[in-house]
mmCIF file of C-alpha atoms in Angstrom:
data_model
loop_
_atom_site.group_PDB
_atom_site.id
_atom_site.type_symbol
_atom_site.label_atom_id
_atom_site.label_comp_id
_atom_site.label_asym_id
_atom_site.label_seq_id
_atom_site.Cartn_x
_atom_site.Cartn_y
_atom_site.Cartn_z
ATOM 1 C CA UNK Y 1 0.000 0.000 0.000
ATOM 2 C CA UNK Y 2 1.344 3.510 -1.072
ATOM 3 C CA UNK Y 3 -0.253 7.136 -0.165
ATOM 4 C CA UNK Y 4 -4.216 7.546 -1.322
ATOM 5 C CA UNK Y 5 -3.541 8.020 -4.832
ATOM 6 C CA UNK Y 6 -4.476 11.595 -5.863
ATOM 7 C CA UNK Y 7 -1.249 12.212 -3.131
ATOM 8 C CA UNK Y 8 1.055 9.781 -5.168
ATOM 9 C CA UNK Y 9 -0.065 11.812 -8.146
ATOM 10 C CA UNK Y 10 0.717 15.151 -6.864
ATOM 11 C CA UNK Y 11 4.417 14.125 -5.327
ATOM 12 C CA UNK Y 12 5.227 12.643 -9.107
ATOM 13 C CA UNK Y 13 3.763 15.515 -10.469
ATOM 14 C CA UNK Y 14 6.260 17.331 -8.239
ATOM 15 C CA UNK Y 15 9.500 15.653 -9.728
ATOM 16 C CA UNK Y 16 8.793 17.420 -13.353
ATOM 17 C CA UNK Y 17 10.270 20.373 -12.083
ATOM 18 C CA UNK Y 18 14.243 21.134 -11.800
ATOM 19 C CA UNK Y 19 15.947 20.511 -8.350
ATOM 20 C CA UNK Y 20 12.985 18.683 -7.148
ATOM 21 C CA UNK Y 21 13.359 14.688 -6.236
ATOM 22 C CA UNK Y 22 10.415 12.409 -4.405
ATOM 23 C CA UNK Y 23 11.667 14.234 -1.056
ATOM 24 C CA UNK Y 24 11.307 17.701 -2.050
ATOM 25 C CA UNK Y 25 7.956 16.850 -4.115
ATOM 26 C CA UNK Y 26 6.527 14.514 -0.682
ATOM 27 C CA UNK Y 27 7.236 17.719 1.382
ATOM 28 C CA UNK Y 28 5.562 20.259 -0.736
ATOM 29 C CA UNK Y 29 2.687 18.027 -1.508
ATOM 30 C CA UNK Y 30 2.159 17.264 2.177
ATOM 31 C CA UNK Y 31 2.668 21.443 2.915
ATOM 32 C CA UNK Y 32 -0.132 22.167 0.829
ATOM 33 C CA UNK Y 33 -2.109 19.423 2.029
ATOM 34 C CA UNK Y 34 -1.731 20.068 5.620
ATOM 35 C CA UNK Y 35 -1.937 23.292 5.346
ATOM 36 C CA UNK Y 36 -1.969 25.354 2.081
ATOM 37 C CA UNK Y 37 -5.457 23.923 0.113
ATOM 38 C CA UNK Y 38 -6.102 27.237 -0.955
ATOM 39 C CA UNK Y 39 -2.517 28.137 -2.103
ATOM 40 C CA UNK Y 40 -2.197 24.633 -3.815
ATOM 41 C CA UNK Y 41 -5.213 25.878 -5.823
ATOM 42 C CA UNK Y 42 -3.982 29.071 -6.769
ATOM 43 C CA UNK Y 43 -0.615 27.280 -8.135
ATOM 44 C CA UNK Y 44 -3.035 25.056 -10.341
ATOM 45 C CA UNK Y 45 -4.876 28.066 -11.994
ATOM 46 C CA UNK Y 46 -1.738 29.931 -12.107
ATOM 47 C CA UNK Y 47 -0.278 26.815 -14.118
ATOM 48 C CA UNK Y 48 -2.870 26.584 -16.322
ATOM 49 C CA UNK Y 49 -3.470 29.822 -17.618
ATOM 50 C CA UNK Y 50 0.799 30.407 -17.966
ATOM 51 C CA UNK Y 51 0.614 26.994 -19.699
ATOM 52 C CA UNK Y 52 -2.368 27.631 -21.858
ATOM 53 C CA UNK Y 53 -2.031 31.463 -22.449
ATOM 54 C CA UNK Y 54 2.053 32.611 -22.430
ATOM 55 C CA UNK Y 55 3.143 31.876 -25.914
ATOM 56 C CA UNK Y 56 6.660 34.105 -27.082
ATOM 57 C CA UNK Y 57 6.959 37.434 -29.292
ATOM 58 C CA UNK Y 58 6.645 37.119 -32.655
ATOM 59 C CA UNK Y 59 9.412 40.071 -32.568
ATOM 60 C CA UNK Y 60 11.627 38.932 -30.076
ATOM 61 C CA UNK Y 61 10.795 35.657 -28.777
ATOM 62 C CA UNK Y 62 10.294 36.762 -25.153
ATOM 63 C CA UNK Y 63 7.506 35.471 -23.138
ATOM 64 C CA UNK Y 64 4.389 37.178 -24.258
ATOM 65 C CA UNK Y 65 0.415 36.833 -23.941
ATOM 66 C CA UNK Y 66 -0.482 38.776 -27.173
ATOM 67 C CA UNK Y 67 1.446 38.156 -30.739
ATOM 68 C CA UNK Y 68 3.879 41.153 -29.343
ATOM 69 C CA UNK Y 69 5.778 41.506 -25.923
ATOM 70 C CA UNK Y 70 5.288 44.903 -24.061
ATOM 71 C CA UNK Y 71 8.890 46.192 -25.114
ATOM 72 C CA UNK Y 72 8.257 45.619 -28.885
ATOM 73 C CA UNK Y 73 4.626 47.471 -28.396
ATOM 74 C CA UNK Y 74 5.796 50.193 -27.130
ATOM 75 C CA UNK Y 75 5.921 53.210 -29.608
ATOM 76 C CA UNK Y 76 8.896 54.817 -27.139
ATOM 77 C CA UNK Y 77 11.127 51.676 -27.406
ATOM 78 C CA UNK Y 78 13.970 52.566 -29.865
ATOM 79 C CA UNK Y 79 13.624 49.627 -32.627
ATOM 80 C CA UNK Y 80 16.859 50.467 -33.985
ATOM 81 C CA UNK Y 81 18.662 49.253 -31.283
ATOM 82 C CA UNK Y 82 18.741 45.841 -30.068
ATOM 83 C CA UNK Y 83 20.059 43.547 -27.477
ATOM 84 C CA UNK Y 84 20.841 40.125 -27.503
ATOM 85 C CA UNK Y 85 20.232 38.040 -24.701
ATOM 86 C CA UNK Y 86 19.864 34.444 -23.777
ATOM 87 C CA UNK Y 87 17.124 33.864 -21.260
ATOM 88 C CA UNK Y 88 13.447 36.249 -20.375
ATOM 89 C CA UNK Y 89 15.538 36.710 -17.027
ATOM 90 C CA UNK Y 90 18.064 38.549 -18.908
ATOM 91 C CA UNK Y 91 15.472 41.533 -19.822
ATOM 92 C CA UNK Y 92 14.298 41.941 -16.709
ATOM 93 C CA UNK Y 93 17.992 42.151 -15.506
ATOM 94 C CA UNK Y 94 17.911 45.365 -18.140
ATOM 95 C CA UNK Y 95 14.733 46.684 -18.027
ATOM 96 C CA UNK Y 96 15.362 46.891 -13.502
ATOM 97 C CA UNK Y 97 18.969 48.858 -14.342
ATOM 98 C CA UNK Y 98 16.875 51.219 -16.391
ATOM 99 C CA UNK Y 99 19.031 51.991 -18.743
ATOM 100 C CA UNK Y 100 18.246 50.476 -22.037
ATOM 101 C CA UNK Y 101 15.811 52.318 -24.212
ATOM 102 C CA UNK Y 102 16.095 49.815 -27.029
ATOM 103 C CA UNK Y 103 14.618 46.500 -28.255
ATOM 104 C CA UNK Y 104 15.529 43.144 -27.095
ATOM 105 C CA UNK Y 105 15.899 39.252 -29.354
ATOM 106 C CA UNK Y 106 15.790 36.895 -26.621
ATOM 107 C CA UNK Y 107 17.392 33.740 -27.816
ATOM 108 C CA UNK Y 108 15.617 31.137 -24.912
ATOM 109 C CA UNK Y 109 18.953 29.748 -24.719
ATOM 110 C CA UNK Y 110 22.291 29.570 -26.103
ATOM 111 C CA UNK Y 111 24.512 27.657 -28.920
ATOM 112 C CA UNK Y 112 25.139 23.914 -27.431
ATOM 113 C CA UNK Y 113 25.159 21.326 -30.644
ATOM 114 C CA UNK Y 114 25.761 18.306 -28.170
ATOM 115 C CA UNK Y 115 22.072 18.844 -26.942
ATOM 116 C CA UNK Y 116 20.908 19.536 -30.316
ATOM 117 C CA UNK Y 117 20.536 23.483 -29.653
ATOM 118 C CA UNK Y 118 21.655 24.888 -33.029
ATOM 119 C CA UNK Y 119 21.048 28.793 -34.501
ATOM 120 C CA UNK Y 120 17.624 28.036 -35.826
ATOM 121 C CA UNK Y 121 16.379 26.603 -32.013
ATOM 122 C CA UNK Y 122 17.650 29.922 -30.621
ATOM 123 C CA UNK Y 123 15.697 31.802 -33.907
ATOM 124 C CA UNK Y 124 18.790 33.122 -35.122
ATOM 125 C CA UNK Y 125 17.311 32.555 -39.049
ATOM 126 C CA UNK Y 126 14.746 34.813 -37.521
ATOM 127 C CA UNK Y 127 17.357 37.372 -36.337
ATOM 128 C CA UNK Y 128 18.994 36.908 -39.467
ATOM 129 C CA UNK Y 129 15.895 38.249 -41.597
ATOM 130 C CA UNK Y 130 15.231 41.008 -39.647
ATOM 131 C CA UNK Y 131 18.872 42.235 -39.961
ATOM 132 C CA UNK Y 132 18.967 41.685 -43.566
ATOM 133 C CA UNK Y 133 15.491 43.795 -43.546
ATOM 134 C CA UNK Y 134 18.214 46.813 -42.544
ATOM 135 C CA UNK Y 135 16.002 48.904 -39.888
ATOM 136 C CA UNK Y 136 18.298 47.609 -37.032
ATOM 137 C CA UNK Y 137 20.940 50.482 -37.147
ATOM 138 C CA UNK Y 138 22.815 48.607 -33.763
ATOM 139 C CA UNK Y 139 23.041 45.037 -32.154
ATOM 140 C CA UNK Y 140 24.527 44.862 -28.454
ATOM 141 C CA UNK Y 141 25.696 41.614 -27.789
ATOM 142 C CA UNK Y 142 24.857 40.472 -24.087
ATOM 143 C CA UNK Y 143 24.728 36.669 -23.618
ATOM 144 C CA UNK Y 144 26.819 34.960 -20.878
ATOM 145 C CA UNK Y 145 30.348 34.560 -20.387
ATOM 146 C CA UNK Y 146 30.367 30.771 -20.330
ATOM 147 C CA UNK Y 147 31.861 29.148 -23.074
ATOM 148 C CA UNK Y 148 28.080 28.915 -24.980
ATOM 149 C CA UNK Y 149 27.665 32.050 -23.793
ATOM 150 C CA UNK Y 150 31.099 33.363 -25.696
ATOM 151 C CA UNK Y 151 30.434 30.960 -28.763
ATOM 152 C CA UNK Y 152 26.465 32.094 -29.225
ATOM 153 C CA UNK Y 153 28.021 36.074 -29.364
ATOM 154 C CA UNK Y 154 30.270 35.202 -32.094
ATOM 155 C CA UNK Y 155 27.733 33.505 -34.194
ATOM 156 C CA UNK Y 156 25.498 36.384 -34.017
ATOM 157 C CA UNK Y 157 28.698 38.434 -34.370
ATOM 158 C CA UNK Y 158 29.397 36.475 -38.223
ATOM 159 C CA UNK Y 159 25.380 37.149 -38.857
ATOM 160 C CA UNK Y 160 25.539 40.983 -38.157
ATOM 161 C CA UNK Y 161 29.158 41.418 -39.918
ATOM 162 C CA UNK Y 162 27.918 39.963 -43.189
ATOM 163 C CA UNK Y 163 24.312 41.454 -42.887
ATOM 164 C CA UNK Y 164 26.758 45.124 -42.366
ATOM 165 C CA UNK Y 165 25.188 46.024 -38.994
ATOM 166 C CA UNK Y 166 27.489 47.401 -36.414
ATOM 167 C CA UNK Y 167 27.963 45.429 -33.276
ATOM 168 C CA UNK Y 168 28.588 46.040 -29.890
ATOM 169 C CA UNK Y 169 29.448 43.955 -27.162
ATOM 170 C CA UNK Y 170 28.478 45.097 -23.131
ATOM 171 C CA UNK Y 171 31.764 45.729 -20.981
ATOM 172 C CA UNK Y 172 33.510 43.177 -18.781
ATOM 173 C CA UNK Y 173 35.028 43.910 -16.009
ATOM 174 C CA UNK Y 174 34.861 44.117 -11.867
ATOM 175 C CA UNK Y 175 31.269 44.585 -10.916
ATOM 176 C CA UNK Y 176 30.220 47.922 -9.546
ATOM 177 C CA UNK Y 177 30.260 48.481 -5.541
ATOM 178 C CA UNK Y 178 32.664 45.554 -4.770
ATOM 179 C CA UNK Y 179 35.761 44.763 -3.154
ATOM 180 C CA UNK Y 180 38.677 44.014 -5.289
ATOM 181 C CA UNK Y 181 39.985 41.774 -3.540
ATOM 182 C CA UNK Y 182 36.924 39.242 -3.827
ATOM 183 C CA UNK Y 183 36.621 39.683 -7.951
ATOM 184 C CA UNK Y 184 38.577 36.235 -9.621
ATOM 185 C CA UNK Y 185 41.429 36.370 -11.756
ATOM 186 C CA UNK Y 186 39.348 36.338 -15.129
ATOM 187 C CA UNK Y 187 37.405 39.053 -14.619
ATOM 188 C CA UNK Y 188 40.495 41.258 -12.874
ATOM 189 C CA UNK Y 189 42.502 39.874 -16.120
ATOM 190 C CA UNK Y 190 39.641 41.321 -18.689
ATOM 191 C CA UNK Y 191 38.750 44.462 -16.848
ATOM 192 C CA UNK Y 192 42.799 44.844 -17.060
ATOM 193 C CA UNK Y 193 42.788 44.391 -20.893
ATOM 194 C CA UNK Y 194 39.628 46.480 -21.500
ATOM 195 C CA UNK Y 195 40.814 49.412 -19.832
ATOM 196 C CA UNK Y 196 40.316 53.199 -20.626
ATOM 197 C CA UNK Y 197 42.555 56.197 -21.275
ATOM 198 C CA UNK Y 198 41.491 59.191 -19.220
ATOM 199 C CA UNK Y 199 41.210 62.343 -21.995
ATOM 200 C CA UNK F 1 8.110 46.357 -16.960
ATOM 201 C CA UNK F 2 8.406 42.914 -15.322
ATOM 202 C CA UNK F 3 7.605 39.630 -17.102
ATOM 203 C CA UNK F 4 4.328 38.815 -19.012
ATOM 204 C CA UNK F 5 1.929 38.874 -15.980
ATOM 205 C CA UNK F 6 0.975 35.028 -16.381
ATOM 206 C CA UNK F 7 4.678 33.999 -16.005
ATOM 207 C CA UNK F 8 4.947 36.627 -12.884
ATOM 208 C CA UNK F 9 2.032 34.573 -11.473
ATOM 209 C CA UNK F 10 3.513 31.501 -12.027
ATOM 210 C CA UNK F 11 6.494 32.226 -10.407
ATOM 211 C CA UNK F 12 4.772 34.056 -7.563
ATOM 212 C CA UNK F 13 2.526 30.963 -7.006
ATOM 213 C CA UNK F 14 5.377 28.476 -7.028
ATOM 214 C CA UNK F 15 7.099 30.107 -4.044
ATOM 215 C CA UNK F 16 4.179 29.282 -1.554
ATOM 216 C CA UNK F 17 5.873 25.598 -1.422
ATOM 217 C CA UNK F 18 8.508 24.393 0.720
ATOM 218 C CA UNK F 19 12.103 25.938 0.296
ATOM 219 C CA UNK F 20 11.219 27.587 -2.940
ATOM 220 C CA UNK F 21 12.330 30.898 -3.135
ATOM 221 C CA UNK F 22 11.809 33.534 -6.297
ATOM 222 C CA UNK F 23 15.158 32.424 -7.864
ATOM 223 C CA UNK F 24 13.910 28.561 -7.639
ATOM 224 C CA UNK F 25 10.526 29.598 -8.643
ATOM 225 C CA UNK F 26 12.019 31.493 -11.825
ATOM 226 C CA UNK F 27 13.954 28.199 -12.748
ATOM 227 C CA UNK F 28 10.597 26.218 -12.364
ATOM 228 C CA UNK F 29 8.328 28.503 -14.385
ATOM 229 C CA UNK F 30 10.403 28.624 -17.086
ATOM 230 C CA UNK F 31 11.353 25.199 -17.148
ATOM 231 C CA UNK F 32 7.694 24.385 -17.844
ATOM 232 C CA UNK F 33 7.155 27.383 -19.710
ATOM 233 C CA UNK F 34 9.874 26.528 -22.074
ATOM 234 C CA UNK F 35 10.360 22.276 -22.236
ATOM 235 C CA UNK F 36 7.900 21.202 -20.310
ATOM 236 C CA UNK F 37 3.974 22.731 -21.005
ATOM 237 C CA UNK F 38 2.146 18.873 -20.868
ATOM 238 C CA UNK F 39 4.224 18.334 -17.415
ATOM 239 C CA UNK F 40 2.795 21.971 -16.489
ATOM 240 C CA UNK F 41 -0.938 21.156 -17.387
ATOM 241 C CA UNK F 42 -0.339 17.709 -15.460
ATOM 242 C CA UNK F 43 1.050 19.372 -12.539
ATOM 243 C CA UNK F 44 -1.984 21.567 -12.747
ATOM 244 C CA UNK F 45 -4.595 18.617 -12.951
ATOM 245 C CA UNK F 46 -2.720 16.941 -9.637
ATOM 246 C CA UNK F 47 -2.810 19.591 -7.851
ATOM 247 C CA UNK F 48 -6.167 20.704 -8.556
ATOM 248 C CA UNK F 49 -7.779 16.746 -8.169
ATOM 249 C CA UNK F 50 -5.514 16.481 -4.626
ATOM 250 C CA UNK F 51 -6.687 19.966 -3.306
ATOM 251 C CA UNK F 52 -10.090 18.899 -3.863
ATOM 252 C CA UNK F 53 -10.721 15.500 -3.340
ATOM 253 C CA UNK F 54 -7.997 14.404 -0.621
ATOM 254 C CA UNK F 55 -9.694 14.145 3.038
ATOM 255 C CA UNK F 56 -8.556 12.358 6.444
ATOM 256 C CA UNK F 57 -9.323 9.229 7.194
ATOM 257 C CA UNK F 58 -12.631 9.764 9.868
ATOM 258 C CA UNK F 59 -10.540 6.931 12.015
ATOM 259 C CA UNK F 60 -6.591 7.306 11.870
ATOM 260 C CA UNK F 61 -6.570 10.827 9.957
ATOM 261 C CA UNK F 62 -4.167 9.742 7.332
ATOM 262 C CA UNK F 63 -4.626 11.030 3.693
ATOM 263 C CA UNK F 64 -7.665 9.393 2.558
ATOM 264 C CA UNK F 65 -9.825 9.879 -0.874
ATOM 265 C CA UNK F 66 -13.375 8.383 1.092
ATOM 266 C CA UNK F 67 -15.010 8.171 4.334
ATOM 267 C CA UNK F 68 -11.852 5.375 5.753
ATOM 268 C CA UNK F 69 -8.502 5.065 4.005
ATOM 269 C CA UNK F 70 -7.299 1.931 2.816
ATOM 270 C CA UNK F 71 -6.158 0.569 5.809
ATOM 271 C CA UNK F 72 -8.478 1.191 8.441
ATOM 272 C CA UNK F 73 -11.060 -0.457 5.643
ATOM 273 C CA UNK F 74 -8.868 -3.355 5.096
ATOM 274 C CA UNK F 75 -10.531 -6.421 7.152
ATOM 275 C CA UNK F 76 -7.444 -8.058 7.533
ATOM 276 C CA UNK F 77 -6.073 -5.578 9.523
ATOM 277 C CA UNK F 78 -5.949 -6.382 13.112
ATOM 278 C CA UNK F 79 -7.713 -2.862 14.716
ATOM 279 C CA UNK F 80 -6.709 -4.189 18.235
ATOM 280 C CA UNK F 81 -3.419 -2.935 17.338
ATOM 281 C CA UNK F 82 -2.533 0.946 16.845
ATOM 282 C CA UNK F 83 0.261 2.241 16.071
ATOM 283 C CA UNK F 84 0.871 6.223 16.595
ATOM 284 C CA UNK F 85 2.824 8.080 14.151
ATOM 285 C CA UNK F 86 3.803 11.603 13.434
ATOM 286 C CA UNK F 87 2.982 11.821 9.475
ATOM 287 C CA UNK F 88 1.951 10.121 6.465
ATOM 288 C CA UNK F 89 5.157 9.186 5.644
ATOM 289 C CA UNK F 90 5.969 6.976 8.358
ATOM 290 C CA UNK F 91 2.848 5.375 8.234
ATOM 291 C CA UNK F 92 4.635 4.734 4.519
ATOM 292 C CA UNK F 93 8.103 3.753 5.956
ATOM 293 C CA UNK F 94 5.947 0.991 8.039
ATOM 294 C CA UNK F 95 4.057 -0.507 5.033
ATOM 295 C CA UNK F 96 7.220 -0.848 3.054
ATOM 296 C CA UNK F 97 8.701 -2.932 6.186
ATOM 297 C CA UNK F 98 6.374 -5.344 5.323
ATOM 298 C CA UNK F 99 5.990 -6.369 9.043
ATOM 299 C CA UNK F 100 3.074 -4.755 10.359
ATOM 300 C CA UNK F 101 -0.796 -5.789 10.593
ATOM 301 C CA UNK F 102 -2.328 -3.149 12.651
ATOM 302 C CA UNK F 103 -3.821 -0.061 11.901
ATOM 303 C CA UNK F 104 -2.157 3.324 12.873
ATOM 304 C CA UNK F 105 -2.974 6.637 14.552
ATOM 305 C CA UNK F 106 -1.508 9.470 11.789
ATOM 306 C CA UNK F 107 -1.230 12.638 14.497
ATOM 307 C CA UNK F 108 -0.172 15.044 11.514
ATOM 308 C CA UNK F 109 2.518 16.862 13.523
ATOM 309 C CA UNK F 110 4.107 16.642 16.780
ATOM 310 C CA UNK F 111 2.920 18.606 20.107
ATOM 311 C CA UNK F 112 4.245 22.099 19.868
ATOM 312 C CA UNK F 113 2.975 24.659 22.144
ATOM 313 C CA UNK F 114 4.642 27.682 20.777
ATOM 314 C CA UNK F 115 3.831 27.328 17.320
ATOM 315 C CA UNK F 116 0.081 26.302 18.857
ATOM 316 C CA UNK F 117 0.040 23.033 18.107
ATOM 317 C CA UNK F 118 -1.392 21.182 21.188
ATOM 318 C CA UNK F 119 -3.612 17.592 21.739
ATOM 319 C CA UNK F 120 -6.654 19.030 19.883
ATOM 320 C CA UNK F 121 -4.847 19.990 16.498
ATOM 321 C CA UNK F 122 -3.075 16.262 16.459
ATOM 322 C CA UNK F 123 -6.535 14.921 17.015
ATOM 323 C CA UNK F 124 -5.423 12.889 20.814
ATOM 324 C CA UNK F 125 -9.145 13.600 21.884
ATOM 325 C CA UNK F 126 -10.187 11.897 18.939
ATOM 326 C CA UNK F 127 -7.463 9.162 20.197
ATOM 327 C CA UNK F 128 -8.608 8.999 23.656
ATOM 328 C CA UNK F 129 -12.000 8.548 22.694
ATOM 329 C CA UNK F 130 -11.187 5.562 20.571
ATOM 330 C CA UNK F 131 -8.801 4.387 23.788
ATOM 331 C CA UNK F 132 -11.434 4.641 26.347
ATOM 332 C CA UNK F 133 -14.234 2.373 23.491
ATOM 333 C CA UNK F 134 -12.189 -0.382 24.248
ATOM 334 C CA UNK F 135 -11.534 -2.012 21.118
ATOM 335 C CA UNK F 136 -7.687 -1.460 21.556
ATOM 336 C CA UNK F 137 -5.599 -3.980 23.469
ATOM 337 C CA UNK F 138 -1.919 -2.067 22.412
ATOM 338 C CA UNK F 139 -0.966 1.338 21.678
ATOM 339 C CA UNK F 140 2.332 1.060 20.134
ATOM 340 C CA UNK F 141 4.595 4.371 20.154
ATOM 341 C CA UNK F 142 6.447 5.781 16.761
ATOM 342 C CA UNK F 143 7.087 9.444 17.010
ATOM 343 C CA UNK F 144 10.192 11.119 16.155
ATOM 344 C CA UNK F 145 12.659 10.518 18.865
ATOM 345 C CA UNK F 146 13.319 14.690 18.605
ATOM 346 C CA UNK F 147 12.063 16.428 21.427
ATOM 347 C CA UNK F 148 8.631 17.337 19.969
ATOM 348 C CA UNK F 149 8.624 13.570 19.261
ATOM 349 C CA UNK F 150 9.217 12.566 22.640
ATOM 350 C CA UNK F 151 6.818 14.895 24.402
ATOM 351 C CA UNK F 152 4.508 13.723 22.406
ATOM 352 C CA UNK F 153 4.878 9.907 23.261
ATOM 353 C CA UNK F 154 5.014 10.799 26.631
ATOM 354 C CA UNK F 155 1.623 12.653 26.228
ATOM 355 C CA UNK F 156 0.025 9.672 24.655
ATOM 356 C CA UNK F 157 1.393 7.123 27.088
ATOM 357 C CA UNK F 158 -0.313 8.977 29.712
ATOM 358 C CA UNK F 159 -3.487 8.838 27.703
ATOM 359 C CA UNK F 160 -3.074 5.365 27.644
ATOM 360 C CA UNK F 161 -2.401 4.916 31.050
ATOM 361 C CA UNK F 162 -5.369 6.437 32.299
ATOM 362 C CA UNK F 163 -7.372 4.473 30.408
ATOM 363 C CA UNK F 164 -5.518 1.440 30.940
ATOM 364 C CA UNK F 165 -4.718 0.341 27.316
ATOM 365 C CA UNK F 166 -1.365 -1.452 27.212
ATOM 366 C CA UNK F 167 1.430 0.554 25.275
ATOM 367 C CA UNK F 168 4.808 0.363 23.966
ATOM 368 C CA UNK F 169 7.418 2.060 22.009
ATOM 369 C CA UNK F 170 9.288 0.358 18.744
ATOM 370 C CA UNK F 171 12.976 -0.181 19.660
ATOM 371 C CA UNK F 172 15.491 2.366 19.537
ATOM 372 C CA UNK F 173 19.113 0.685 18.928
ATOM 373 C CA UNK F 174 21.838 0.678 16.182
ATOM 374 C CA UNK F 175 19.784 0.657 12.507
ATOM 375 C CA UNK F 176 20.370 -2.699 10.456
ATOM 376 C CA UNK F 177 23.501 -3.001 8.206
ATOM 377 C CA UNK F 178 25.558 -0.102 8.836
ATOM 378 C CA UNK F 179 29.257 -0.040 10.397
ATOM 379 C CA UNK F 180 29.253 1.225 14.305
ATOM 380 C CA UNK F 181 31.746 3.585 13.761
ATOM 381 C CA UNK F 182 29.169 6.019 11.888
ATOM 382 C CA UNK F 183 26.407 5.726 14.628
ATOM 383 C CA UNK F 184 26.237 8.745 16.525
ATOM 384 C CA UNK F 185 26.805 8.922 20.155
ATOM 385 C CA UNK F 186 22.863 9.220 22.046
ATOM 386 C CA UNK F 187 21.878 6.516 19.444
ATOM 387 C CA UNK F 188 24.947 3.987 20.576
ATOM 388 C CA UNK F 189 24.120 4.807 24.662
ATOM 389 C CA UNK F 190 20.384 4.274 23.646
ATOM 390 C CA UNK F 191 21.229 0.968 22.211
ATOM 391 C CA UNK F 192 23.655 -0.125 24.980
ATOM 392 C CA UNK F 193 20.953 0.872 27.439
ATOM 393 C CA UNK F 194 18.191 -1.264 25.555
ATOM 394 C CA UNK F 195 20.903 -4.316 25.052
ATOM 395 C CA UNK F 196 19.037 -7.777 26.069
ATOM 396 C CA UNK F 197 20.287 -11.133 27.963
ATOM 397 C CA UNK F 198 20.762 -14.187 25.611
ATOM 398 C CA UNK F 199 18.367 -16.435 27.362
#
């Protein structure tokens, strides 16, 4: 004899999502159980309308609820400028510093041919088209600093240089409001290498 | 401008369980959101059909689905016999052993005064009342040996005491098949004060 079975159903249910094995999934089941009904409930809707109603940009590829994202719908947005990233988190990472004014392509991953994640999975053919189409004036290449990270940004990098749009890439360096002495040698080495003249 | 306000949702939702904060909850979402939208809709279904339709047991207050779960139903069970546990899960642990007939007495939690958690809310009137029927001739003992654990055993054997129902407590010793050396120390003075004559 096991648990009644709607709980045996929930706790597998459970161990579809990352970092989550039968102990983590027989503890969150039994949370909600004991004491969360109304919570577990609200995670259910909340599943099924992100499930059934998030699809991604037809722009940019973020997450999106209509056939356009907020960024690309709004008129104030600069079109001519755009950032590539790799994940949805990535935007919000911009759009909190405030800063960018621009357009985002968000690539829902990055280059990895060993699990079958080549440029047209991360919609670079997409990418490809629009910068061919010749309204994109700027590209700002922002995807990690792993090694897929490093090898997505020069494929995009070959795209934009025989498409003839200029590229960018963000800085690297020490992050801002940090001790020194806590920074590792790779970034010390590359803020080193990119540094700038005083005029 | 945050994410699409379904996937904000999602993740929002996701960190009412257990150890989940909004970075883990970010992974989740877009795990589903990205690999994963039949898990998602599954996930959904669970938790909806558990929320709803799991109960307690009217008799030992384990998870249940009808009026009696599948134990205290089972006629082969000998209901002379009670064992009281903590949670679900050990009732589990127990039915996996293979050994035991009797029923069991799920308390859903240990006694806890500060956090309010006292005999009514781990159902020992409900208990007491069964005790004082008659029907059972041993109360065997299971909780945690923690603190909580043992407060609580000592609650019920007074219970049982009172109205004279005969009670013990499983063994507490060295576990099966693992070297001494890795036992810690209470558990090795527990087992040297439990040792018994060769007769």
């Amino acid at each position: 004899m096991k648990h009644a079975p709607l709980v045996d159903q929930l706790i597998n249910a459970f161990t579809c999502l990352p970092g989550v094995g039968p102990r983590s999934a027989q503890r969150m089941a039994y949370s909600l159980l004991d004491r969360g009904r109304e919570q577990g409930r609200r995670l259910a809707e909340a599943l099924q309308a992100a499930m059934d109603g998030v699809e991604h940009c037809a722009r940019c590829r973020n997450y999106a609820e209509a056939e356009l994202c907020p960024v690309c719908e709004d008129p104030k947005r600069d079109a001519s400028l755009v950032c590539i990233v790799s994940t949805p988190a990535d935007v919000l990472a911009f759009e909190q510093s405030g800063e960018y004014r621009g357009q985002y392509f968000v690539l829902m991953g990055e280059l990895s041919p060993l699990d079958g994640i080549g440029p047209r999975e991360l919609g670079l053919d997409v990418l490809e088209q629009r910068l061919r189409e010749g309204q994109i004036n700027e590209l700002i290449l922002a995807t990690g600093t792993t090694v897929e990270g490093e090898a997505t940004a020069h494929y995009v990098l070959d795209l934009a240089q025989e498409t003839g749009v200029r590229v960018s890439r963000i800085a690297q360096g020490v992050p801002m409001g940090g001790d020194l002495e806590f920074v590792d040698g790779a970034t010390l080495a590359q803020a080193l290498r990119g540094r700038r003249l005083f005029e």
